[in-house]
C-alpha positions as CSV (number, residue, x, y, z in Angstrom):
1,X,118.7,95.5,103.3
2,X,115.2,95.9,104.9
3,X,112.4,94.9,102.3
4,X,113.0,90.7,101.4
5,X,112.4,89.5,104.9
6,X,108.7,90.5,103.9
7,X,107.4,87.6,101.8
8,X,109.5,85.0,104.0
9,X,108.0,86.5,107.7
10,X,104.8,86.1,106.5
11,X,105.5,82.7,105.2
12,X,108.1,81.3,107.9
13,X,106.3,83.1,111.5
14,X,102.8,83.9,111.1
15,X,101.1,80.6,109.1
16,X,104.1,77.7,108.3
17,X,101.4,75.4,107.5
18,X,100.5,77.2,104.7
19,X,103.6,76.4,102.6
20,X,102.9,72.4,102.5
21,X,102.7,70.9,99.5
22,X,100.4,67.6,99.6
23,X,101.2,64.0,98.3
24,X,97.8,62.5,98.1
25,X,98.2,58.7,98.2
26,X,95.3,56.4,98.1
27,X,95.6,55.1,101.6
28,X,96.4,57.6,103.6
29,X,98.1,61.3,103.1
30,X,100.8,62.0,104.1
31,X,102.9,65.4,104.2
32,X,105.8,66.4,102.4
33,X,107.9,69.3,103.6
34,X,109.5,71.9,101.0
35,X,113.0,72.1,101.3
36,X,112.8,76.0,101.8
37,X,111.6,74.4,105.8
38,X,111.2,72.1,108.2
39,X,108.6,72.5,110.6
40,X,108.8,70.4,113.6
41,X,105.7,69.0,114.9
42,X,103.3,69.3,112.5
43,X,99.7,69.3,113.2
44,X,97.6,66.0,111.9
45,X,95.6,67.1,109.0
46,X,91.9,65.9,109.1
47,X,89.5,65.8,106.4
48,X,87.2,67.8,106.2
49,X,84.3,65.6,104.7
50,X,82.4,62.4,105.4
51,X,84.5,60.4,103.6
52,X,87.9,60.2,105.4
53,X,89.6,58.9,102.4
54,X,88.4,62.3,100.8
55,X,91.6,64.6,100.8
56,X,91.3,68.0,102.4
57,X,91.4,71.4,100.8
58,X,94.7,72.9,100.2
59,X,95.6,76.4,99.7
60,X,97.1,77.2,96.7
61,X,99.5,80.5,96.1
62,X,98.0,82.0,92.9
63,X,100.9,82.2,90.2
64,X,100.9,86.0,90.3
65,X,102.1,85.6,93.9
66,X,104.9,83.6,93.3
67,X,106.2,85.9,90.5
68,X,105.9,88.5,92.4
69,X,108.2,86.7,95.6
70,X,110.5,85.7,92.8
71,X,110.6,89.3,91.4
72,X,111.3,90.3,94.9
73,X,114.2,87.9,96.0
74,X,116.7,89.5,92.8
75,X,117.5,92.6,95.0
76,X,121.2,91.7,94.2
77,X,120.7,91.7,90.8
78,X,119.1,95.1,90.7
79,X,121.2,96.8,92.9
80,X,123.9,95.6,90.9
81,X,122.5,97.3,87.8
82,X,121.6,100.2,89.4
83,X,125.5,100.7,90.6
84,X,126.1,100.2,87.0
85,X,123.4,102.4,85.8
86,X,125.0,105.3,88.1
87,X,128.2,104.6,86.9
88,X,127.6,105.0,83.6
89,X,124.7,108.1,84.1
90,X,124.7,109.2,87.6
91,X,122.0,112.1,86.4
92,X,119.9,109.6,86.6
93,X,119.0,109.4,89.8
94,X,119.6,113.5,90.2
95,X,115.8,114.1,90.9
96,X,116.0,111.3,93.6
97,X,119.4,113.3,95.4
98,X,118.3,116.6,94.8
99,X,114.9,115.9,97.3
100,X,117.5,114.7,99.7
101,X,118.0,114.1,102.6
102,X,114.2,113.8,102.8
103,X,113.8,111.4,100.0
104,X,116.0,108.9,101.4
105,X,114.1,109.1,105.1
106,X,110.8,109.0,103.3
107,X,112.2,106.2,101.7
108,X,113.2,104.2,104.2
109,X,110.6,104.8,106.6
110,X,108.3,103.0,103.6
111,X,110.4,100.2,103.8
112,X,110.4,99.7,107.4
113,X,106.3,100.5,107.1
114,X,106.6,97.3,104.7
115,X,108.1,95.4,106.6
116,X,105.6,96.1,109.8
117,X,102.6,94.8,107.8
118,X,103.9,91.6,107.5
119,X,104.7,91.4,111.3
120,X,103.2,89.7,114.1
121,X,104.3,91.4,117.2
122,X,103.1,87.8,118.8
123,X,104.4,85.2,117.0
124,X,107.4,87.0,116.9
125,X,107.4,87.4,120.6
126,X,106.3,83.7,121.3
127,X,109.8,82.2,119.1
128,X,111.8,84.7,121.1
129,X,110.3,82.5,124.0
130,X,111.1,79.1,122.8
131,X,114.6,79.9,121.5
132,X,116.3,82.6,123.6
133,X,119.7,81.4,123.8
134,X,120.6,81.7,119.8
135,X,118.5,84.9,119.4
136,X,120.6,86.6,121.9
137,X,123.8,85.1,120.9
138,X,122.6,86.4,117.4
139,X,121.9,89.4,118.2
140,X,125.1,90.0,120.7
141,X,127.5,88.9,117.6
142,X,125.6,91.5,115.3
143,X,126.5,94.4,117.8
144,X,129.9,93.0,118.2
145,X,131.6,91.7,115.8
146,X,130.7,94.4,113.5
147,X,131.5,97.6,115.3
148,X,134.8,96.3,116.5
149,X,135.8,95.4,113.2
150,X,134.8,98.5,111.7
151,X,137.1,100.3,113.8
152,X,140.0,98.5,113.5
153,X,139.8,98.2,110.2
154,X,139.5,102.2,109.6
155,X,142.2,102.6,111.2
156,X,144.6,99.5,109.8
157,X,143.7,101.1,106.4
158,X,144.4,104.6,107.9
159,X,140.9,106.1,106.2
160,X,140.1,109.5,106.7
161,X,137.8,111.2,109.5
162,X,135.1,110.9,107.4
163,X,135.5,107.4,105.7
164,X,136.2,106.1,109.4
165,X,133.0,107.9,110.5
166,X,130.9,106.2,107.7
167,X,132.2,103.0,108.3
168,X,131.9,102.9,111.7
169,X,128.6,103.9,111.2
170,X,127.8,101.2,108.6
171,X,129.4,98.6,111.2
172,X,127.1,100.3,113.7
173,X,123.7,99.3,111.5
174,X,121.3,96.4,112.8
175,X,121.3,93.6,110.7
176,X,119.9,94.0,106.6
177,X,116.9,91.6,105.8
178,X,118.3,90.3,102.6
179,X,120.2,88.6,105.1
180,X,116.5,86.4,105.3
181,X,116.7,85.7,101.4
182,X,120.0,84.4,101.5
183,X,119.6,82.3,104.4
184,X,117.0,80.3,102.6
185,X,119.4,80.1,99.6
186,X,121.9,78.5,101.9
187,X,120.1,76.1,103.6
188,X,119.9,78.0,107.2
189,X,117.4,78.2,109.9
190,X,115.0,81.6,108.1
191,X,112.8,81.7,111.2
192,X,116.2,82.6,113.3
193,X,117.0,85.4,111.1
194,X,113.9,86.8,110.7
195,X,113.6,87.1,114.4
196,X,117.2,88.5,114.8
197,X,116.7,91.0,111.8
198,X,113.7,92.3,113.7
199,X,115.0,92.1,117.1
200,X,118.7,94.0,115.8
201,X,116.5,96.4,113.7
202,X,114.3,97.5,117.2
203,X,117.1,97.7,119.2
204,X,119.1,100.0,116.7
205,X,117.3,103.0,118.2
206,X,119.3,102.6,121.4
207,X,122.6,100.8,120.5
208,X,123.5,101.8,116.8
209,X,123.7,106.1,118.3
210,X,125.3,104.5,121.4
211,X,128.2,102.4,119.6
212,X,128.9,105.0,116.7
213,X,129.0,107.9,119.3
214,X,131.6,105.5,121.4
215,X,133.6,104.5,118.4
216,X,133.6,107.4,116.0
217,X,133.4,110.2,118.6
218,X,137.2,110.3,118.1
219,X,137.1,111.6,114.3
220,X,133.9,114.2,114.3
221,X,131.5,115.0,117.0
222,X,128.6,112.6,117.3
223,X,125.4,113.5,118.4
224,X,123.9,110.5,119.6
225,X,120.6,112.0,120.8
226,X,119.6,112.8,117.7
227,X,121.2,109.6,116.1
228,X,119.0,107.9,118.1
229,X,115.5,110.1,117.4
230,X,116.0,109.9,113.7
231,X,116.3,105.6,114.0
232,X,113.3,105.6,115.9
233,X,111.3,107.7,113.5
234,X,112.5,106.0,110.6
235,X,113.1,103.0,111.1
236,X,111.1,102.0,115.0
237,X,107.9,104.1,114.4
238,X,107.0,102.6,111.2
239,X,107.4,99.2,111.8
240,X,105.2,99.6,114.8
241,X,102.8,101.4,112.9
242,X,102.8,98.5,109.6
243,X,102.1,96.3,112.8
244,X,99.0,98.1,114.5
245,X,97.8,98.5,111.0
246,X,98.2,94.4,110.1
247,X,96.2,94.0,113.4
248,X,93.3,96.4,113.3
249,X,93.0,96.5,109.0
250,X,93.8,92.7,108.3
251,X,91.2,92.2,105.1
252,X,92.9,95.6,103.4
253,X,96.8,94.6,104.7
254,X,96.3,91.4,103.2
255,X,95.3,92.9,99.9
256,X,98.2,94.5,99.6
257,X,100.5,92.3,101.6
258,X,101.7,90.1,98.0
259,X,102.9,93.7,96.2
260,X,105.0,94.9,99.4
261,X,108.3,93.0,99.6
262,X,109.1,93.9,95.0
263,X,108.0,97.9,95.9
264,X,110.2,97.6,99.2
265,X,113.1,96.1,97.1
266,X,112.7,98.4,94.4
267,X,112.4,101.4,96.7
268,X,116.0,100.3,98.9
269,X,117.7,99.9,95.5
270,X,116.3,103.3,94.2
271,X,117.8,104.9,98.0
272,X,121.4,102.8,97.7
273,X,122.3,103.5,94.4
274,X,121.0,107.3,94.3
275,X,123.4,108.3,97.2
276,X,126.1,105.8,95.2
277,X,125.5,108.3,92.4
278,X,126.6,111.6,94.1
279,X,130.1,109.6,95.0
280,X,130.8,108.4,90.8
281,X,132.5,111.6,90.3
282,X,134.8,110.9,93.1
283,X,135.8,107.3,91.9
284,X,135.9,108.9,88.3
285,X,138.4,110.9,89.3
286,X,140.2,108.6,91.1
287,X,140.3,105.9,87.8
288,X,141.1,108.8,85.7
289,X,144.3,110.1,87.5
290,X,146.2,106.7,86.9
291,X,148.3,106.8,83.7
292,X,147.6,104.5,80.7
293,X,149.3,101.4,79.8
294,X,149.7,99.9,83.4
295,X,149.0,95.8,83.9
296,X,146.2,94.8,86.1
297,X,148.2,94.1,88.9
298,X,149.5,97.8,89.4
299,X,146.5,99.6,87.9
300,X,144.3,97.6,91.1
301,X,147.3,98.5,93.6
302,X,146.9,102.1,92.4
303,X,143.2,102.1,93.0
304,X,143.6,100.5,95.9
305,X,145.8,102.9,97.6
306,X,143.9,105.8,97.0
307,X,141.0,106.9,99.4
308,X,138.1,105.3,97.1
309,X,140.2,102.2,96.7
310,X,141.0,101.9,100.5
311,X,136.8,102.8,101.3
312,X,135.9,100.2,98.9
313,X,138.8,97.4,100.2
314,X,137.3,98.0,104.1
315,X,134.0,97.5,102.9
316,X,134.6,94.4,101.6
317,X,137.0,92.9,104.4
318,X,134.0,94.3,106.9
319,X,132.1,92.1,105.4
320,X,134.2,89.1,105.4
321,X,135.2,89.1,108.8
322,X,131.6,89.8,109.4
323,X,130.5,86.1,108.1
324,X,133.9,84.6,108.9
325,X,133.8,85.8,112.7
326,X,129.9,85.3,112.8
327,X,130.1,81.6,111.8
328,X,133.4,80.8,114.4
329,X,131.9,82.0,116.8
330,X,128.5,79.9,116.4
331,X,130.4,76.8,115.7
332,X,132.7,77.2,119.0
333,X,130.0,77.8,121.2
334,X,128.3,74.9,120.3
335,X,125.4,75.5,117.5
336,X,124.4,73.2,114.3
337,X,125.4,73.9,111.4
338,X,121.6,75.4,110.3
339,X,122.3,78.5,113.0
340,X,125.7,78.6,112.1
341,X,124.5,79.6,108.7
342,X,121.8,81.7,110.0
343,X,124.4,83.8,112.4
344,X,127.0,84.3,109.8
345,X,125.0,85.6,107.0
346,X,123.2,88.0,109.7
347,X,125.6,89.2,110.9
348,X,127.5,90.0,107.6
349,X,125.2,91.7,106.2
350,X,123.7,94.5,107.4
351,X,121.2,97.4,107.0
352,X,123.1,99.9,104.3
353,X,120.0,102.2,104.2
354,X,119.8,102.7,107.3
355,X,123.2,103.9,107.4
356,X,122.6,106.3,103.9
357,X,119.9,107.6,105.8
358,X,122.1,108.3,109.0
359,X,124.7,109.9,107.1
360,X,122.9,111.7,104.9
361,X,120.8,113.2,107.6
362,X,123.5,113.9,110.3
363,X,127.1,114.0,108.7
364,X,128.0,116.9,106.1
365,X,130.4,115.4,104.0
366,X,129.0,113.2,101.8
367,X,132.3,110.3,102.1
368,X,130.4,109.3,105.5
369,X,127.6,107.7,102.9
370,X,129.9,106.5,100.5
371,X,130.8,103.2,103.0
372,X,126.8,102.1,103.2
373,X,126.3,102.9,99.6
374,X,128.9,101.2,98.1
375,X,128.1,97.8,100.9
376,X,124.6,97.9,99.2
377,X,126.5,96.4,95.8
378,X,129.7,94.6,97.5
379,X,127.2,93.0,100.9
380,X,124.8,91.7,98.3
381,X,127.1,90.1,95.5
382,X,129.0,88.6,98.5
383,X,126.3,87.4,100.7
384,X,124.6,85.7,98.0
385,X,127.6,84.0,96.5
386,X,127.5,82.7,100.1
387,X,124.2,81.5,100.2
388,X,124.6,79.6,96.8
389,X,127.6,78.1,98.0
390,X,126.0,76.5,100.6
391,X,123.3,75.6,98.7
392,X,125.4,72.7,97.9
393,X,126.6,71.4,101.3
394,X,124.0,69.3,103.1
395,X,123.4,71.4,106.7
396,X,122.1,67.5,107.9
397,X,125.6,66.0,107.9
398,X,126.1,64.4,110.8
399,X,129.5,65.4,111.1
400,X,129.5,69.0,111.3
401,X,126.7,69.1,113.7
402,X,127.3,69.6,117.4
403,X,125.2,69.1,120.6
404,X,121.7,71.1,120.1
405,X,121.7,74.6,122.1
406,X,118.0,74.4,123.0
């Protein structure tokens, strides 16, 4: 999902040196690097006064800040409750679906706005520079791996038109930026998925109309052309536009800057869970036709076997060969175990509101949606069980590392 890469860009690309925390010892200083990264060479820090023993100023992230980061980095945890809250009330969210489809562009295009204010176009431009190989092979796997599994699995699962439509479509998404969050959880290199999260999300306005017009042309007519004008004004045209506005407004961006990545968070769960909200009658009904009295077993075989069940089953297998394939693939062609992280959870987990918006706007039936909705809740609690996982496992072994790529 597009709003937590916000507080880690501006953190990981555009000033690394402001994250060090200091160990002041009376002979000489020396720095010591936060676990969250690991800059490689580090400037020499030189005091600032007469006396060299003197230790230099350090910038300090007000407390307010870091609640507000924190705040921002439990998107799985509110998107969760929101799938619970439409569950439970789905006329909740009612004055959000009834001002759509435009809500959910509007809403989006905010997010992406976000997400553009926090963006360098040249320090994101000079890492492309300095480590090519694994962006591309990032961003190749994201446009791969993904599509191709989304339509074989709609048709292993024998889904419907639609349902194969909308996941196609979901496969079809650049990569979500919650990806960035977890790969920080799990120990992996955040400055690599920052850059392919931005790099997947600007090439989206050609490649996501292109694949889903290739792949799910078969099931309903897919007008690419308009696929693709709808991407670039919602998702292309305001990152652009957060960027020109970083550059040319920087005092007034930065003012705002520390509030950006919680109303982003709050505004993608508010888009996920609304659309997830028009489908609850649908899995009501589904849960409702099965007869009383049945063990777990057969009441989730019965569940599973109807259309919701199915839609909900390929979500979660996209996802899982997403960061199965994603990490195979790093590890046989040769990357550490950092980027192997990095690849796998970027590629597994992709931009849902983009594809709620894309269905929504361009699909009539709402089961295309239903796929990226319901991946906003199953992406998340997976991805981050991920991350936490390897939270545990030391990325520095020597013995799961393999020649460096660059």
């Amino acid at each position: 999902m597009a709003p937590l890469s916000l507080f880690l860009s501006s953190s990981f690309i555009s000033s690394p040196q402001s994250r060090q925390i200091l160990r002041i010892n009376p002979i000489k200083i020396k720095p010591t690097i936060s676990l969250a990264l690991r800059p490689q060479n580090l400037p020499t820090i030189k005091s600032i006064h007469k006396n060299s023993n003197d230790p230099p100023p350090v910038s300090v992230t007000p407390k307010w800040e870091s609640v507000l980061s924190t705040a921002a980095s439990l998107y799985p945890i509110y998107v969760t409750g929101g799938a619970i809250v439409a569950c439970l009330k789905p006329s909740t969210f009612s004055w959000f679906v009834q001002r759509g489809p435009i809500s959910y562009t509007l809403s989006l295009g905010f997010i992406m706005l976000v997400m553009g204010l926090t963006l360098e176009l040249n320090d994101l431009l000079n890492l492309f520079m300095k480590r090519p190989i694994s962006i591309l092979f990032g961003c190749l796997a994201q446009y791969t791996i993904m599509p191709a599994s989304a339509a074989i699995l709609s048709k292993l699962l024998h889904l419907s038109p639609a349902a194969s439509v909308g996941l196609i479509l979901l496969g079809c998404c650049p990569g979500g930026t919650a990806s960035n969050v977890v790969t920080l959880i799990a120990q992996g290199d955040v400055p690599l998925s920052i850059v392919m999260t931005v790099c997947t999300t600007l090439g989206a306005v050609l490649v996501t109309p292109l694949l889903t017009k290739v792949l799910a042309g078969t099931y309903v007519p897919v007008d690419a052309a308009k696929l693709s004008i709808s991407t670039l004004q919602i998702v292309v045209a305001p990152i652009l536009l957060g960027s020109c506005l970083q550059k040319i407004f920087p005092s007034s961006v930065k003012l705002i800057t520390p509030f950006s990545p919680l109303l982003a968070v709050l505004f993608s769960v508010l888009l996920a869970c609304s659309v997830f909200s028009e489908n609850v009658g649908l899995l009501k009904s589904s849960f409702a036709s099965l007869p009383s009295g049945m063990s777990p077993l057969l009441y989730a075989k019965e569940i599973l076997s109807g259309e919701i069940g199915a839609i909900m089953f390929s979500v979660l297998l996209l996802h899982f060969v997403g960061f199965l394939v994603g990490y195979l693939s790093a590890a046989i062609s040769g990357f550490k175990e950092p980027q192997r992280r990095s690849i796998s959870i970027e590629v597994g987990m992709q931009n849902s509101s983009l594809g709620v918006v894309l269905a929504t706007s361009h699909f009539a039936s709402p089961m295309v949606a239903l796929p990226a909705a319901l991946s906003a809740v199953i992406m998340n609690i997976m991805g981050s069980s991920l991350g936490f996982f390897w939270r545990y496992i030391d990325p520095s072994n020597p013995d799961r590392q393999s020649a460096p790529q660059e």
